[in-house]
C-alpha positions as a printed Julia matrix, in Angstrom:
464×3 Matrix{Float64}:
 124.31   95.16   85.75
 126.55   98.11   85.07
 126.2   101.31   87.0
 125.25  103.16   83.84
 122.28  100.87   83.18
 119.11  102.85   83.92
 116.61  100.23   82.71
 116.27   98.69   86.16
 113.51  100.6    87.98
 115.0    99.65   91.36
 118.28  101.39   90.55
 116.74  104.49   88.97
 117.88  107.8    90.48
 115.88  111.03   90.62
 116.81  114.69   91.23
 116.94  115.62   94.9
 113.63  117.58   94.93
 111.85  114.61   93.36
 113.5   112.19   95.79
 112.33  114.3    98.72
 108.72  114.56   97.51
 108.44  110.86   96.7
 110.19  109.88   99.92
 107.9   112.14  101.98
 104.9   110.43  100.41
 106.17  107.07  101.68
 106.66  108.56  105.15
 103.13  109.99  105.33
 101.61  106.7   104.2
 103.26  104.74  107.01
 103.48  107.48  109.65
 100.18  106.86  111.43
 100.94  103.16  111.86
 104.49  103.86  112.97
 103.58  106.27  115.77
 100.51  104.27  116.82
 102.5   101.41  118.34
 104.57  103.45  120.84
 101.44  105.43  121.75
  99.46  102.22  122.35
 102.23  100.54  124.31
 103.06  103.65  126.33
  99.42  104.13  127.27
  98.92  100.45  128.15
 102.01  100.46  130.38
 100.97  103.83  131.9
 104.3   105.45  131.08
 104.69  109.19  131.78
 104.21  111.58  128.86
 107.91  112.36  128.47
 108.74  108.65  128.13
 105.96  108.13  125.57
 107.3   111.1   123.57
 110.75  109.52  123.76
 109.32  106.22  122.45
 107.76  108.02  119.46
 111.01  109.8   118.58
 113.07  106.63  119.02
 110.61  104.71  116.88
 110.77  107.19  113.98
 114.57  107.34  114.22
 114.87  103.55  114.11
 112.31  103.25  111.29
 114.6   105.45  109.24
 117.8   103.61  110.14
 116.35  100.15  109.4
 114.78  101.39  106.15
 118.17  102.69  105.0
 119.76   99.33  105.85
 117.07   97.41  103.95
 117.04   99.65  100.87
 120.77  100.34  100.52
 122.26   97.29  102.21
 125.23   96.88  104.5
 127.99   94.7   103.1
 127.02   91.44  101.41
 124.84   89.95  104.12
 122.29   92.54  105.28
 119.64   94.42  103.27
 117.6    93.15  100.32
 118.3    96.35   98.32
 114.71   96.75   97.15
 112.26   99.65   97.75
 111.16   98.28  101.12
 109.91  100.64  103.84
 110.47   99.29  107.34
 108.24  100.17  110.26
 107.35   99.08  113.76
 105.09   96.04  113.88
 101.55   95.84  115.27
 101.84   92.04  115.46
 104.11   92.15  118.5
 102.0    94.61  120.53
 100.1    92.01  122.65
 103.34   90.22  123.65
 105.09   93.51  124.4
 102.26   94.77  126.6
 102.05   91.43  128.46
 105.79   91.56  129.2
 105.76   95.24  130.14
 102.86   94.77  132.57
 104.83   92.12  134.47
 106.1    94.03  137.54
 109.26   91.92  137.6
 110.13   92.83  134.0
 108.64   96.15  132.86
 110.33   97.97  129.99
 113.75   96.36  130.67
 112.07   92.99  130.07
 110.5    94.28  126.87
 113.84   95.58  125.59
 115.57   92.29  126.48
 112.94   90.28  124.6
 113.17   92.58  121.55
 116.95   92.26  121.37
 116.89   88.48  121.89
 114.18   88.02  119.24
 116.38   90.03  116.88
 119.29   87.67  117.46
 116.94   84.72  116.84
 115.77   86.24  113.55
 119.32   86.87  112.33
 120.18   83.22  113.03
 116.94   81.86  111.55
 116.99   83.99  108.36
 119.14   81.6   106.26
 116.77   78.73  107.01
 113.74   80.8   106.04
 115.64   81.82  102.9
 115.41   78.22  101.74
 111.62   78.45  101.75
 111.43   80.67   98.69
 110.62   77.64   96.51
 107.45   77.08   98.55
 106.11   80.48   97.42
 105.2    80.18   93.72
 102.84   82.81   92.25
  99.7    81.01   93.42
 100.95   81.26   97.02
 102.53   84.72   96.8
  99.49   86.21   95.09
  97.16   84.68   97.67
  99.27   85.99  100.56
  99.29   89.53   99.15
  95.53   89.36   98.56
  95.01   88.24  102.17
  97.33   90.92  103.58
  95.42   93.66  101.78
  92.02   92.34  102.84
  93.15   91.92  106.44
  94.55   95.45  106.58
  91.36   96.95  105.18
  89.72   96.84  108.61
  92.57   99.0   109.95
  92.12  101.5   107.13
  88.35  101.63  107.63
  88.77  102.28  111.37
  91.23  105.08  110.61
  88.74  106.6   108.18
  86.02  106.37  110.84
  88.14  108.33  113.31
  89.66  105.63  115.5
  88.76  102.34  117.11
  85.08  101.43  117.64
  85.79  100.66  121.3
  87.94  102.75  123.66
  89.04  102.33  127.25
  86.83  104.11  129.78
  86.96  104.4   133.59
  85.17  101.06  133.97
  86.56   99.17  130.98
  85.95   99.23  127.24
  83.11  101.45  126.0
  81.85  102.44  122.52
  83.83  105.29  120.99
  81.4   108.25  120.62
  83.59  109.75  117.87
  83.6   106.57  115.79
  81.95  107.11  112.43
  81.49  110.87  112.95
  80.11  112.43  109.72
  82.98  114.94  109.57
  85.61  112.18  109.76
  83.87  110.12  107.1
  83.48  113.19  104.87
  87.17  114.14  105.07
  88.25  110.53  104.47
  85.98  110.45  101.4
  87.42  113.77  100.15
  90.96  112.43  100.53
  90.02  109.26   98.64
  88.3   111.15   95.83
  91.15  113.67   95.64
  93.68  110.87   95.15
  91.57  109.3    92.41
  90.95  112.6    90.58
  94.57  113.72   90.87
  95.74  110.35   89.57
  93.38  110.75   86.61
  94.18  114.4    85.82
  97.87  114.78   86.57
 100.54  113.5    84.23
 104.12  112.36   84.63
 105.91  112.97   87.89
 103.04  114.91   89.52
 100.72  111.92   89.21
 103.12  110.02   91.49
 102.39  112.55   94.26
  98.62  112.04   94.24
  98.6   110.34   97.64
 100.73  113.07   99.22
  98.5   115.79   97.75
  95.35  113.99   98.88
  96.63  113.77  102.46
  97.59  117.47  102.29
  94.09  118.42  101.16
  92.51  116.45  103.99
  94.91  117.9   106.57
  94.16  121.44  105.38
  90.41  120.85  105.72
  90.88  119.48  109.24
  93.0   122.5   110.26
  90.52  124.98  108.77
  87.71  123.26  110.68
  89.58  123.49  113.97
  89.81  119.71  114.29
  93.61  119.46  114.62
  95.2   119.44  118.06
  98.74  120.86  118.04
  99.09  120.38  121.81
 102.68  119.62  122.77
 104.35  121.3   119.8
 105.29  124.44  121.75
 106.68  122.44  124.68
 108.73  120.07  122.52
 112.43  120.75  122.08
 114.02  121.44  118.72
 116.45  118.53  118.77
 116.28  115.2   120.57
 119.26  112.91  121.07
 118.24  109.25  121.23
 120.08  107.76  124.2
 120.65  103.97  124.13
 119.09  101.85  126.89
 117.17  104.76  128.42
 115.13  102.29  130.5
 118.21  100.67  132.0
 119.97   97.4   131.22
 117.82   94.8   129.45
 116.29   91.91  131.36
 116.31   88.6   129.45
 113.43   86.38  130.54
 112.78   83.06  128.78
 109.01   83.19  128.25
 108.9    86.79  127.05
 111.74   86.02  124.63
 109.96   82.87  123.4
 106.76   84.86  122.84
 108.49   87.47  120.68
 110.46   84.81  118.78
 107.11   83.24  117.83
 105.91   86.66  116.7
 109.04   87.13  114.59
 108.4    83.78  112.93
 105.01   85.11  111.84
 106.55   88.35  110.65
 109.21   86.55  108.61
 106.48   84.63  106.82
 104.6    87.87  106.1
 107.8    89.6   104.95
 108.6    86.74  102.58
 105.36   87.26  100.69
 105.92   91.0   100.46
 109.54   90.67   99.29
 108.43   88.33   96.52
 105.61   90.7    95.56
 107.96   93.7    95.28
 110.37   91.57   93.27
 107.49   90.69   90.96
 106.65   94.38   90.47
 110.27   95.09   89.58
 110.52   92.12   87.24
 113.05   90.41   89.5
 113.2    86.82   90.68
 114.09   86.98   94.38
 116.86   84.49   95.11
 117.41   82.59   98.33
 120.4    84.81   99.15
 118.37   88.0    98.63
 115.49   86.71  100.74
 117.91   85.8   103.51
 119.41   89.31  103.44
 115.97   90.86  103.67
 114.82   88.68  106.56
 118.12   89.17  108.37
 117.43   92.91  108.32
 114.26   92.3   110.36
 116.47   90.83  113.07
 119.06   93.59  112.84
 116.19   96.08  113.12
 115.06   94.46  116.37
 118.56   94.62  117.82
 118.89   98.29  116.88
 115.36   98.99  118.08
 115.97   97.33  121.44
 119.22   99.18  122.04
 117.51  102.49  121.17
 114.45  101.87  123.41
 111.87  100.75  120.87
 110.36   97.56  119.48
 110.15   95.11  116.54
 110.46   96.03  112.84
 109.04   94.61  109.64
 108.05   95.47  106.05
 105.08   97.87  105.8
 102.42   96.54  103.44
 100.84   99.96  102.82
 104.1   101.13  101.25
 104.07   98.08   99.0
 100.65   99.3    97.87
 102.09  102.76   97.23
 104.74  101.22   94.97
 101.97   99.66   92.91
 100.04  102.94   92.66
 102.94  105.18   91.65
 105.0   102.68   89.69
 108.09  104.3    91.25
 110.24  101.36   92.36
 113.51  103.14   93.05
 115.15  102.01   96.29
 116.73  105.46   96.53
 113.26  107.01   96.92
 112.56  104.73   99.88
 116.03  105.43  101.29
 115.17  109.15  101.14
 112.06  108.34  103.14
 114.38  106.69  105.66
 116.44  109.87  105.93
 113.26  111.9   106.5
 112.25  109.52  109.3
 115.65  109.9   110.95
 115.22  113.68  110.87
 111.67  113.44  112.25
 112.97  111.3   115.09
 115.6   113.92  115.86
 113.28  116.95  115.55
 110.46  116.58  118.11
 108.57  119.69  116.99
 108.31  118.44  113.4
 107.35  115.01  114.66
 104.59  116.5   116.82
 103.16  118.38  113.82
 103.23  115.24  111.66
 101.62  113.25  114.47
  98.82  115.82  114.53
  97.44  114.58  111.2
  94.06  113.05  112.17
  93.64  109.34  111.59
  90.66  109.88  109.26
  92.87  111.89  106.89
  95.32  109.01  106.59
  92.36  106.6   106.51
  91.15  108.01  103.22
  94.55  107.24  101.69
  94.72  103.87  103.46
  91.64  102.65  101.6
  93.6   103.11   98.39
  96.87  101.76   99.8
  95.48   98.58  101.32
  93.25   98.0    98.32
  96.32   98.21   96.09
  98.05   95.55   98.21
  95.15   93.22   97.4
  95.23   94.33   93.78
  98.91   93.4    93.66
  97.91   89.92   94.79
  95.3    89.74   92.03
  97.91   90.85   89.5
 100.27   88.07   90.58
  97.43   85.52   90.5
  96.64   86.55   86.92
  99.75   84.6    85.86
  98.51   81.41   87.53
  96.94   78.73   85.32
  93.43   78.21   86.64
  92.17   76.49   83.47
  94.49   73.52   82.98
  94.98   73.19   86.75
  91.63   73.86   88.42
  93.07   72.78   91.78
  94.74   76.19   91.99
  91.24   77.61   92.48
  90.91   75.59   95.68
  94.23   76.92   96.95
  93.1    80.53   96.58
  89.5    80.0    97.66
  90.19   78.04  100.84
  93.21   80.14  101.88
  91.33   83.43  101.52
  88.26   81.98  103.23
  90.23   80.75  106.24
  92.2    84.0   106.48
  88.99   86.03  106.65
  87.56   84.07  109.6
  89.38   86.03  112.36
  88.88   89.27  110.4
  85.09   89.04  110.33
  84.69   87.24  113.7
  87.14   88.59  116.29
  86.23   86.28  119.14
  85.53   83.03  117.31
  88.64   81.36  118.76
  88.45   82.95  122.22
  87.56   79.67  123.97
  90.5    77.75  122.53
  93.85   77.37  124.37
  95.84   80.61  124.39
  98.65   79.39  122.12
  96.16   78.07  119.53
  94.05   81.24  119.76
  97.07   83.49  119.1
  98.0    81.45  116.02
  94.49   81.39  114.55
  93.83   85.04  115.37
  96.27   86.17  112.66
  94.44   85.95  109.36
  97.66   86.57  107.44
  99.42   83.7   109.21
  96.51   81.32  108.69
  96.18   82.3   105.03
  99.91   81.96  104.4
 100.16   78.51  105.97
  96.98   77.38  104.2
  98.2    78.55  100.78
 101.64   76.94  101.18
 100.29   73.63  102.49
  97.47   73.41   99.94
  99.97   74.1    97.15
 102.03   71.15   98.38
  98.88   68.99   98.63
  97.62   69.77   95.12
 100.83   70.54   93.21
 103.46   68.56   95.1
 106.66   69.63   96.84
 108.45   72.22   94.66
 111.81   71.13   93.36
 114.77   72.75   95.06
 116.39   75.32   92.79
 120.2    75.57   92.9
 121.55   78.95   93.94
 122.75   81.08   91.06
 126.52   80.51   91.04
 126.96   83.95   89.49
 125.36   85.48   92.56
 127.93   83.81   94.8
 130.95   84.55   92.63
 130.47   88.19   91.79
 129.88   91.55   93.49
 126.94   93.12   91.67
 126.52   96.85   91.46
 123.74   96.67   94.04
 126.15   95.1    96.54
 128.49   98.05   96.18
 125.88  100.58   97.3
């Protein structure tokens, strides 16, 4: 593709003001999830407030760096060069907390495991890249449907004002603020605002409906005195992220093995999302492209570990935003990465952004996560369910199995720990089920030869 070709939505460029607005929308959609992980981990490990603040800033900074790498690419071997927003992963939180609570390891052990799991992912990426043939539309569509349905519980909890159970002096207790009428009302206003703005606005402004909806909800929360700006005045104007702030990493076998298992799960999830974004853009994702994208997950872990934070992966809610807006430019997402880098370097701005209540973002999350599922339905619409009725079984059984841990949290609690951790991830169960059932009913997909043109040329995207 020549550089003058503007028909490719991934390569489309916008004026700087438009890039900023669209990029900021991506940041706001993923911001709550991004800052939640360092807050959860810092609280669980009983870190002092200044170290938790450092974790938040480092996280935002690294989210931006890894997003830029994924969207723009580095050389010929890293970065899928698609509109992929990278963020810190919830999946790794249990393993990180378990390692950090070990008095012999602490945060140095966590950082060592993160870096080592990144190296593992970089090495394993080419092998996972060969799995693209096992993800035809019936599998990819099912995985995206499952991801959206699984995330919906997160969005609903955000809309309700937090988690239903919180930690009290004597253990977990019901959250008295959960489901507060004010929180539900604001979340509903945000949701309705997004829908009405999408219906009324035309052209470029309609692409900012999510951003405007979040702004309306935030304004209502401020006017009602429900926003806590505590910490903004005390925060500095600029923060320099110092590498290895917790000391030299400690590399311990079992903590490394645990995070490597988590990264295996995340690579499977990322594969489905890469293929879905490629489908939106009308691109067939090749083995080489998939390898570059997965390799970035590993590079993100290495960068994250060196800069005192955790594991990185593709954010599904931003995939949903791509579907809503129809804006698939990787330069928009790269702009979001720049904004995240600035937020990580400007603690006062980060504190203000972190002050957005969860129920405000929850109203938008209902739309975002629903659109992830809708993307799966769109992909499945190309699957032949008439001539090949066995495809119905693939979707039905995979979705059914994936929903088991979503609707029944403790159903596998009495099983061995390793088995329980595997079955507790609805996305992982659904992905494995869809891939294996596709092989059972449709046979092993034929191996497709790599496009020789891809190996023998330097496309315009590779020059970015």
